[in-house]
């Protein structure tokens, strides 16, 4: 390298080095005055987190029955869970759901369909993060009440006749003496309308056939197990009442909802309003969620 090129390279490296040093060790800035610091600016406000929605299915159904409601709630920006309900007994099912909900941070809106109403009524008593209850064509029991008792409280239930007329009873491992898994019969018979007109009235026949084939059984003993202290006495509640429900008579749903002080939403639907009128159900859940804020 000739002397001129060497001097040019040294000058360039010196300039880069000086610039790096100046950047690495900046001069100390003068203290900001209150005016310069924006002393009067408003602090940022963090938006309140939306509550998590937990949906509990009932007998002869599974979590997929909530799918039309779930899609609407997710579209509205809510985190939604629909854990499986064992359908083995009020206390044990409630404990299962309570264990699940206890792992969720922040507020929760707990929603139950049909027998799921028995479950959420008992589960929420031990869950301080449950801020509201929503009952969809559901049992809203008081202490000591049972599913079978509520079904018979008002005339009109298609599942309050002789069980042999509408149930297929199947043994299950570990069942107590006399207990069995109960499946709704698909075909109609004496004093029984059949699955589609009893449980799934208002649902298209092809879909009702799929529901009948995939139903989850309900332990017979769960129907006679008394409910515990009700969470609705310490939580606000909402009730979607299907005015054409053939499982839980609408008149009885309204009696229970009034007793619980629930906000009542009537819908021209059968027992499966979560499938036939998911928009109404989802909007009711959202109303409950917004009221917790």
Tab-separated table of C-alpha atoms in Angstrom:
chain	number	residue	atom	x	y	z
A	1	UNK	CA	0.000	0.000	0.000
A	2	UNK	CA	1.477	3.402	-0.947
A	3	UNK	CA	1.851	6.129	1.722
A	4	UNK	CA	-1.066	8.176	0.380
A	5	UNK	CA	-3.479	5.219	0.490
A	6	UNK	CA	-2.292	4.322	4.019
A	7	UNK	CA	-2.989	7.908	5.258
A	8	UNK	CA	-6.460	7.812	3.674
A	9	UNK	CA	-7.313	4.477	5.377
A	10	UNK	CA	-6.063	5.641	8.789
A	11	UNK	CA	-8.128	8.839	8.510
A	12	UNK	CA	-11.248	6.877	7.632
A	13	UNK	CA	-10.811	4.419	10.532
A	14	UNK	CA	-10.193	7.299	12.927
A	15	UNK	CA	-13.391	9.025	11.824
A	16	UNK	CA	-15.436	5.810	12.239
A	17	UNK	CA	-13.901	5.187	15.662
A	18	UNK	CA	-14.633	8.711	16.834
A	19	UNK	CA	-18.210	8.484	15.605
A	20	UNK	CA	-18.749	5.169	17.409
A	21	UNK	CA	-17.363	6.572	20.625
A	22	UNK	CA	-19.552	9.626	20.394
A	23	UNK	CA	-22.605	7.404	19.846
A	24	UNK	CA	-21.741	5.013	22.677
A	25	UNK	CA	-21.193	7.707	25.279
A	26	UNK	CA	-23.788	10.429	24.716
A	27	UNK	CA	-23.626	13.702	26.560
A	28	UNK	CA	-25.873	14.010	29.613
A	29	UNK	CA	-29.201	15.616	28.718
A	30	UNK	CA	-30.513	18.511	30.726
A	31	UNK	CA	-33.282	17.613	33.214
A	32	UNK	CA	-36.794	17.909	31.749
A	33	UNK	CA	-38.935	20.608	33.199
A	34	UNK	CA	-42.503	19.721	34.176
A	35	UNK	CA	-43.765	21.449	31.064
A	36	UNK	CA	-41.347	19.557	28.849
A	37	UNK	CA	-42.213	16.263	30.531
A	38	UNK	CA	-45.911	16.741	29.882
A	39	UNK	CA	-46.789	16.718	33.576
A	40	UNK	CA	-50.470	17.237	32.886
A	41	UNK	CA	-50.858	14.399	30.359
A	42	UNK	CA	-53.472	11.752	31.263
A	43	UNK	CA	-52.207	8.284	32.224
A	44	UNK	CA	-52.937	5.464	29.795
A	45	UNK	CA	-56.037	3.435	30.584
A	46	UNK	CA	-55.845	-0.340	30.138
A	47	UNK	CA	-59.030	-1.838	28.788
A	48	UNK	CA	-60.663	-4.365	31.102
A	49	UNK	CA	-60.186	-7.954	29.970
A	50	UNK	CA	-63.261	-9.767	28.719
A	51	UNK	CA	-64.401	-12.594	30.951
A	52	UNK	CA	-63.826	-16.149	29.821
A	53	UNK	CA	-66.963	-18.071	28.846
A	54	UNK	CA	-67.338	-21.675	30.036
A	55	UNK	CA	-70.204	-23.675	28.500
A	56	UNK	CA	-71.525	-26.820	30.180
A	57	UNK	CA	-73.650	-29.264	28.158
A	58	UNK	CA	-76.470	-31.349	29.532
A	59	UNK	CA	-77.673	-34.932	29.319
A	60	UNK	CA	-77.942	-36.734	25.963
A	61	UNK	CA	-75.629	-34.161	24.391
A	62	UNK	CA	-71.942	-33.279	24.291
A	63	UNK	CA	-69.807	-30.160	23.970
A	64	UNK	CA	-70.322	-30.021	20.191
A	65	UNK	CA	-73.932	-28.977	20.797
A	66	UNK	CA	-72.487	-25.591	21.741
A	67	UNK	CA	-70.634	-25.116	18.425
A	68	UNK	CA	-73.076	-22.584	16.887
A	69	UNK	CA	-72.884	-20.504	20.086
A	70	UNK	CA	-69.118	-20.882	20.414
A	71	UNK	CA	-68.470	-19.552	16.904
A	72	UNK	CA	-70.504	-16.421	17.649
A	73	UNK	CA	-68.812	-15.795	20.982
A	74	UNK	CA	-65.355	-16.262	19.468
A	75	UNK	CA	-66.263	-13.872	16.659
A	76	UNK	CA	-67.174	-11.345	19.378
A	77	UNK	CA	-63.683	-11.701	20.848
A	78	UNK	CA	-64.324	-13.996	23.806
A	79	UNK	CA	-62.211	-16.904	24.983
A	80	UNK	CA	-64.556	-19.887	25.183
A	81	UNK	CA	-64.258	-23.371	26.660
A	82	UNK	CA	-66.783	-26.222	26.551
A	83	UNK	CA	-65.365	-28.961	28.779
A	84	UNK	CA	-67.018	-32.396	28.877
A	85	UNK	CA	-69.642	-32.927	31.550
A	86	UNK	CA	-69.301	-36.493	32.931
A	87	UNK	CA	-73.089	-36.865	33.523
A	88	UNK	CA	-72.478	-39.141	36.495
A	89	UNK	CA	-73.949	-37.182	39.414
A	90	UNK	CA	-74.715	-33.623	40.460
A	91	UNK	CA	-71.972	-33.293	43.090
A	92	UNK	CA	-69.247	-35.102	41.162
A	93	UNK	CA	-70.066	-33.344	37.881
A	94	UNK	CA	-70.043	-29.988	39.658
A	95	UNK	CA	-66.664	-30.801	41.181
A	96	UNK	CA	-65.282	-31.697	37.753
A	97	UNK	CA	-66.412	-28.388	36.251
A	98	UNK	CA	-65.255	-26.438	39.316
A	99	UNK	CA	-61.778	-27.969	39.025
A	100	UNK	CA	-61.645	-26.919	35.379
A	101	UNK	CA	-62.849	-23.354	36.010
A	102	UNK	CA	-60.453	-22.932	38.946
A	103	UNK	CA	-57.535	-23.060	36.492
A	104	UNK	CA	-58.801	-20.047	34.544
A	105	UNK	CA	-57.370	-16.666	35.568
A	106	UNK	CA	-59.726	-13.711	35.656
A	107	UNK	CA	-63.510	-13.489	35.613
A	108	UNK	CA	-65.688	-16.256	34.190
A	109	UNK	CA	-69.266	-16.448	32.953
A	110	UNK	CA	-70.561	-19.972	33.553
A	111	UNK	CA	-73.288	-21.218	31.210
A	112	UNK	CA	-75.347	-24.397	31.496
A	113	UNK	CA	-77.809	-26.097	29.170
A	114	UNK	CA	-80.485	-28.434	30.557
A	115	UNK	CA	-78.875	-30.662	33.251
A	116	UNK	CA	-75.840	-28.392	32.902
A	117	UNK	CA	-77.888	-25.902	34.907
A	118	UNK	CA	-77.796	-28.279	37.876
A	119	UNK	CA	-74.037	-28.528	37.479
A	120	UNK	CA	-73.222	-24.808	37.256
A	121	UNK	CA	-75.565	-24.027	40.154
A	122	UNK	CA	-73.454	-26.279	42.372
A	123	UNK	CA	-70.018	-25.686	40.819
A	124	UNK	CA	-70.016	-21.901	41.125
A	125	UNK	CA	-70.496	-21.889	44.906
A	126	UNK	CA	-66.771	-22.584	45.342
A	127	UNK	CA	-65.553	-20.320	42.527
A	128	UNK	CA	-65.079	-16.630	43.364
A	129	UNK	CA	-64.041	-15.875	39.772
A	130	UNK	CA	-67.489	-16.839	38.430
A	131	UNK	CA	-69.210	-13.482	38.062
A	132	UNK	CA	-72.438	-14.504	36.313
A	133	UNK	CA	-74.534	-17.555	35.507
A	134	UNK	CA	-76.487	-18.163	32.312
A	135	UNK	CA	-79.135	-20.881	32.078
A	136	UNK	CA	-80.211	-22.069	28.624
A	137	UNK	CA	-83.391	-24.185	28.714
A	138	UNK	CA	-81.948	-25.357	31.996
A	139	UNK	CA	-82.690	-26.482	35.510
A	140	UNK	CA	-82.210	-23.692	38.054
A	141	UNK	CA	-82.545	-25.740	41.228
A	142	UNK	CA	-82.867	-24.688	44.821
A	143	UNK	CA	-81.237	-26.690	47.580
A	144	UNK	CA	-82.641	-30.219	47.822
A	145	UNK	CA	-84.371	-30.261	44.428
A	146	UNK	CA	-83.754	-32.991	41.845
A	147	UNK	CA	-84.055	-33.284	38.081
A	148	UNK	CA	-86.906	-35.773	38.327
A	149	UNK	CA	-88.752	-33.577	40.818
A	150	UNK	CA	-88.455	-30.484	38.624
A	151	UNK	CA	-89.593	-32.392	35.519
A	152	UNK	CA	-92.820	-33.311	37.304
A	153	UNK	CA	-93.476	-29.938	38.951
A	154	UNK	CA	-95.453	-28.670	35.951
A	155	UNK	CA	-97.384	-30.726	33.396
A	156	UNK	CA	-96.001	-31.189	29.909
A	157	UNK	CA	-92.552	-32.786	30.219
A	158	UNK	CA	-91.947	-35.614	27.755
A	159	UNK	CA	-89.441	-37.208	30.169
A	160	UNK	CA	-91.614	-37.457	33.269
A	161	UNK	CA	-93.562	-40.589	32.291
A	162	UNK	CA	-92.601	-44.209	33.026
A	163	UNK	CA	-88.828	-44.355	32.313
A	164	UNK	CA	-89.223	-47.639	30.455
A	165	UNK	CA	-91.267	-45.780	27.841
A	166	UNK	CA	-88.558	-43.312	26.826
A	167	UNK	CA	-85.220	-44.658	28.086
A	168	UNK	CA	-82.860	-47.423	27.066
A	169	UNK	CA	-80.927	-48.480	30.172
A	170	UNK	CA	-77.385	-49.778	29.717
A	171	UNK	CA	-74.991	-51.036	32.447
A	172	UNK	CA	-71.706	-49.258	32.977
A	173	UNK	CA	-68.546	-50.324	34.850
A	174	UNK	CA	-68.510	-49.414	38.520
A	175	UNK	CA	-72.188	-48.515	38.661
A	176	UNK	CA	-73.867	-48.703	42.038
A	177	UNK	CA	-76.529	-51.342	42.469
A	178	UNK	CA	-79.588	-50.384	40.444
A	179	UNK	CA	-77.859	-47.612	38.506
A	180	UNK	CA	-77.440	-47.535	34.734
A	181	UNK	CA	-76.638	-45.286	31.807
A	182	UNK	CA	-79.816	-43.828	30.330
A	183	UNK	CA	-80.169	-43.135	26.606
A	184	UNK	CA	-83.249	-41.537	25.084
A	185	UNK	CA	-85.107	-43.883	22.763
A	186	UNK	CA	-85.102	-42.713	19.172
A	187	UNK	CA	-88.504	-44.047	18.144
A	188	UNK	CA	-91.795	-42.795	19.499
A	189	UNK	CA	-94.061	-44.969	21.611
A	190	UNK	CA	-96.935	-44.810	24.093
A	191	UNK	CA	-96.831	-41.453	25.887
A	192	UNK	CA	-93.446	-40.636	24.280
A	193	UNK	CA	-92.992	-38.402	21.245
A	194	UNK	CA	-89.662	-39.853	20.140
A	195	UNK	CA	-86.227	-38.237	20.259
A	196	UNK	CA	-86.907	-35.720	17.509
A	197	UNK	CA	-90.180	-34.381	18.921
A	198	UNK	CA	-89.324	-34.666	22.608
A	199	UNK	CA	-85.683	-33.624	22.916
A	200	UNK	CA	-84.931	-32.121	19.501
A	201	UNK	CA	-88.169	-30.447	18.402
A	202	UNK	CA	-87.391	-27.622	16.012
A	203	UNK	CA	-84.146	-29.223	14.846
A	204	UNK	CA	-84.065	-30.394	11.187
A	205	UNK	CA	-84.810	-34.123	11.043
A	206	UNK	CA	-81.458	-35.085	9.537
A	207	UNK	CA	-79.597	-33.244	12.287
A	208	UNK	CA	-81.895	-34.697	14.962
A	209	UNK	CA	-80.986	-38.182	13.706
A	210	UNK	CA	-77.295	-37.380	14.118
A	211	UNK	CA	-77.898	-36.091	17.644
A	212	UNK	CA	-79.818	-39.226	18.555
A	213	UNK	CA	-77.009	-41.448	17.274
A	214	UNK	CA	-74.300	-39.524	19.161
A	215	UNK	CA	-76.057	-38.806	22.444
A	216	UNK	CA	-74.067	-39.145	25.670
A	217	UNK	CA	-75.781	-41.124	28.425
A	218	UNK	CA	-76.932	-39.771	31.753
A	219	UNK	CA	-76.593	-41.876	34.909
A	220	UNK	CA	-80.080	-42.564	36.216
A	221	UNK	CA	-78.917	-41.876	39.784
A	222	UNK	CA	-78.021	-38.285	38.800
A	223	UNK	CA	-81.684	-37.566	38.207
A	224	UNK	CA	-82.580	-38.232	41.832
A	225	UNK	CA	-79.533	-36.600	43.448
A	226	UNK	CA	-80.489	-33.457	45.398
A	227	UNK	CA	-78.884	-30.168	44.489
A	228	UNK	CA	-76.752	-28.309	47.004
A	229	UNK	CA	-76.762	-24.655	48.026
A	230	UNK	CA	-77.429	-22.628	44.854
A	231	UNK	CA	-74.850	-20.216	43.481
A	232	UNK	CA	-77.611	-18.062	41.968
A	233	UNK	CA	-78.295	-16.682	45.436
A	234	UNK	CA	-74.946	-14.875	45.316
A	235	UNK	CA	-74.472	-14.332	41.543
A	236	UNK	CA	-76.494	-12.476	38.912
A	237	UNK	CA	-78.126	-14.829	36.452
A	238	UNK	CA	-79.757	-14.883	33.021
A	239	UNK	CA	-82.222	-17.457	31.702
A	240	UNK	CA	-83.012	-18.265	28.071
A	241	UNK	CA	-86.439	-19.925	28.113
A	242	UNK	CA	-87.575	-21.932	25.098
A	243	UNK	CA	-91.319	-21.400	24.895
A	244	UNK	CA	-91.735	-24.705	23.016
A	245	UNK	CA	-89.514	-26.800	25.292
A	246	UNK	CA	-90.911	-30.323	25.740
A	247	UNK	CA	-88.282	-31.497	28.239
A	248	UNK	CA	-88.446	-28.786	30.913
A	249	UNK	CA	-91.874	-27.164	30.671
A	250	UNK	CA	-91.552	-23.415	29.961
A	251	UNK	CA	-93.874	-22.679	32.894
A	252	UNK	CA	-91.433	-24.405	35.246
A	253	UNK	CA	-88.447	-22.658	33.688
A	254	UNK	CA	-90.130	-19.327	34.366
A	255	UNK	CA	-90.908	-20.296	37.980
A	256	UNK	CA	-87.260	-21.179	38.574
A	257	UNK	CA	-85.968	-18.081	36.778
A	258	UNK	CA	-88.240	-15.786	38.757
A	259	UNK	CA	-87.165	-17.401	42.015
A	260	UNK	CA	-83.509	-16.885	41.099
A	261	UNK	CA	-84.090	-13.281	40.035
A	262	UNK	CA	-82.786	-14.111	36.568
A	263	UNK	CA	-82.967	-11.784	33.581
A	264	UNK	CA	-85.364	-13.743	31.357
A	265	UNK	CA	-85.058	-13.974	27.572
A	266	UNK	CA	-87.865	-15.905	25.868
A	267	UNK	CA	-87.198	-17.584	22.546
A	268	UNK	CA	-89.635	-19.517	20.290
A	269	UNK	CA	-87.617	-22.706	20.499
A	270	UNK	CA	-87.660	-26.232	21.845
A	271	UNK	CA	-85.163	-27.686	24.298
A	272	UNK	CA	-82.204	-27.134	21.961
A	273	UNK	CA	-82.251	-23.364	21.506
A	274	UNK	CA	-78.443	-23.466	21.588
A	275	UNK	CA	-78.719	-25.178	18.165
A	276	UNK	CA	-81.861	-23.635	16.676
A	277	UNK	CA	-81.425	-20.060	18.007
A	278	UNK	CA	-77.687	-19.734	18.763
A	279	UNK	CA	-77.716	-15.981	18.124
A	280	UNK	CA	-80.172	-15.372	20.958
A	281	UNK	CA	-78.207	-17.606	23.303
A	282	UNK	CA	-74.881	-15.995	22.387
A	283	UNK	CA	-76.304	-12.484	22.782
A	284	UNK	CA	-77.615	-13.390	26.238
A	285	UNK	CA	-74.196	-14.695	27.256
A	286	UNK	CA	-72.591	-11.499	25.960
A	287	UNK	CA	-75.090	-9.407	27.941
A	288	UNK	CA	-74.100	-11.303	31.082
A	289	UNK	CA	-70.409	-10.877	30.296
A	290	UNK	CA	-70.762	-7.140	29.777
A	291	UNK	CA	-72.692	-6.798	33.026
A	292	UNK	CA	-69.756	-8.214	34.980
A	293	UNK	CA	-67.479	-5.312	34.022
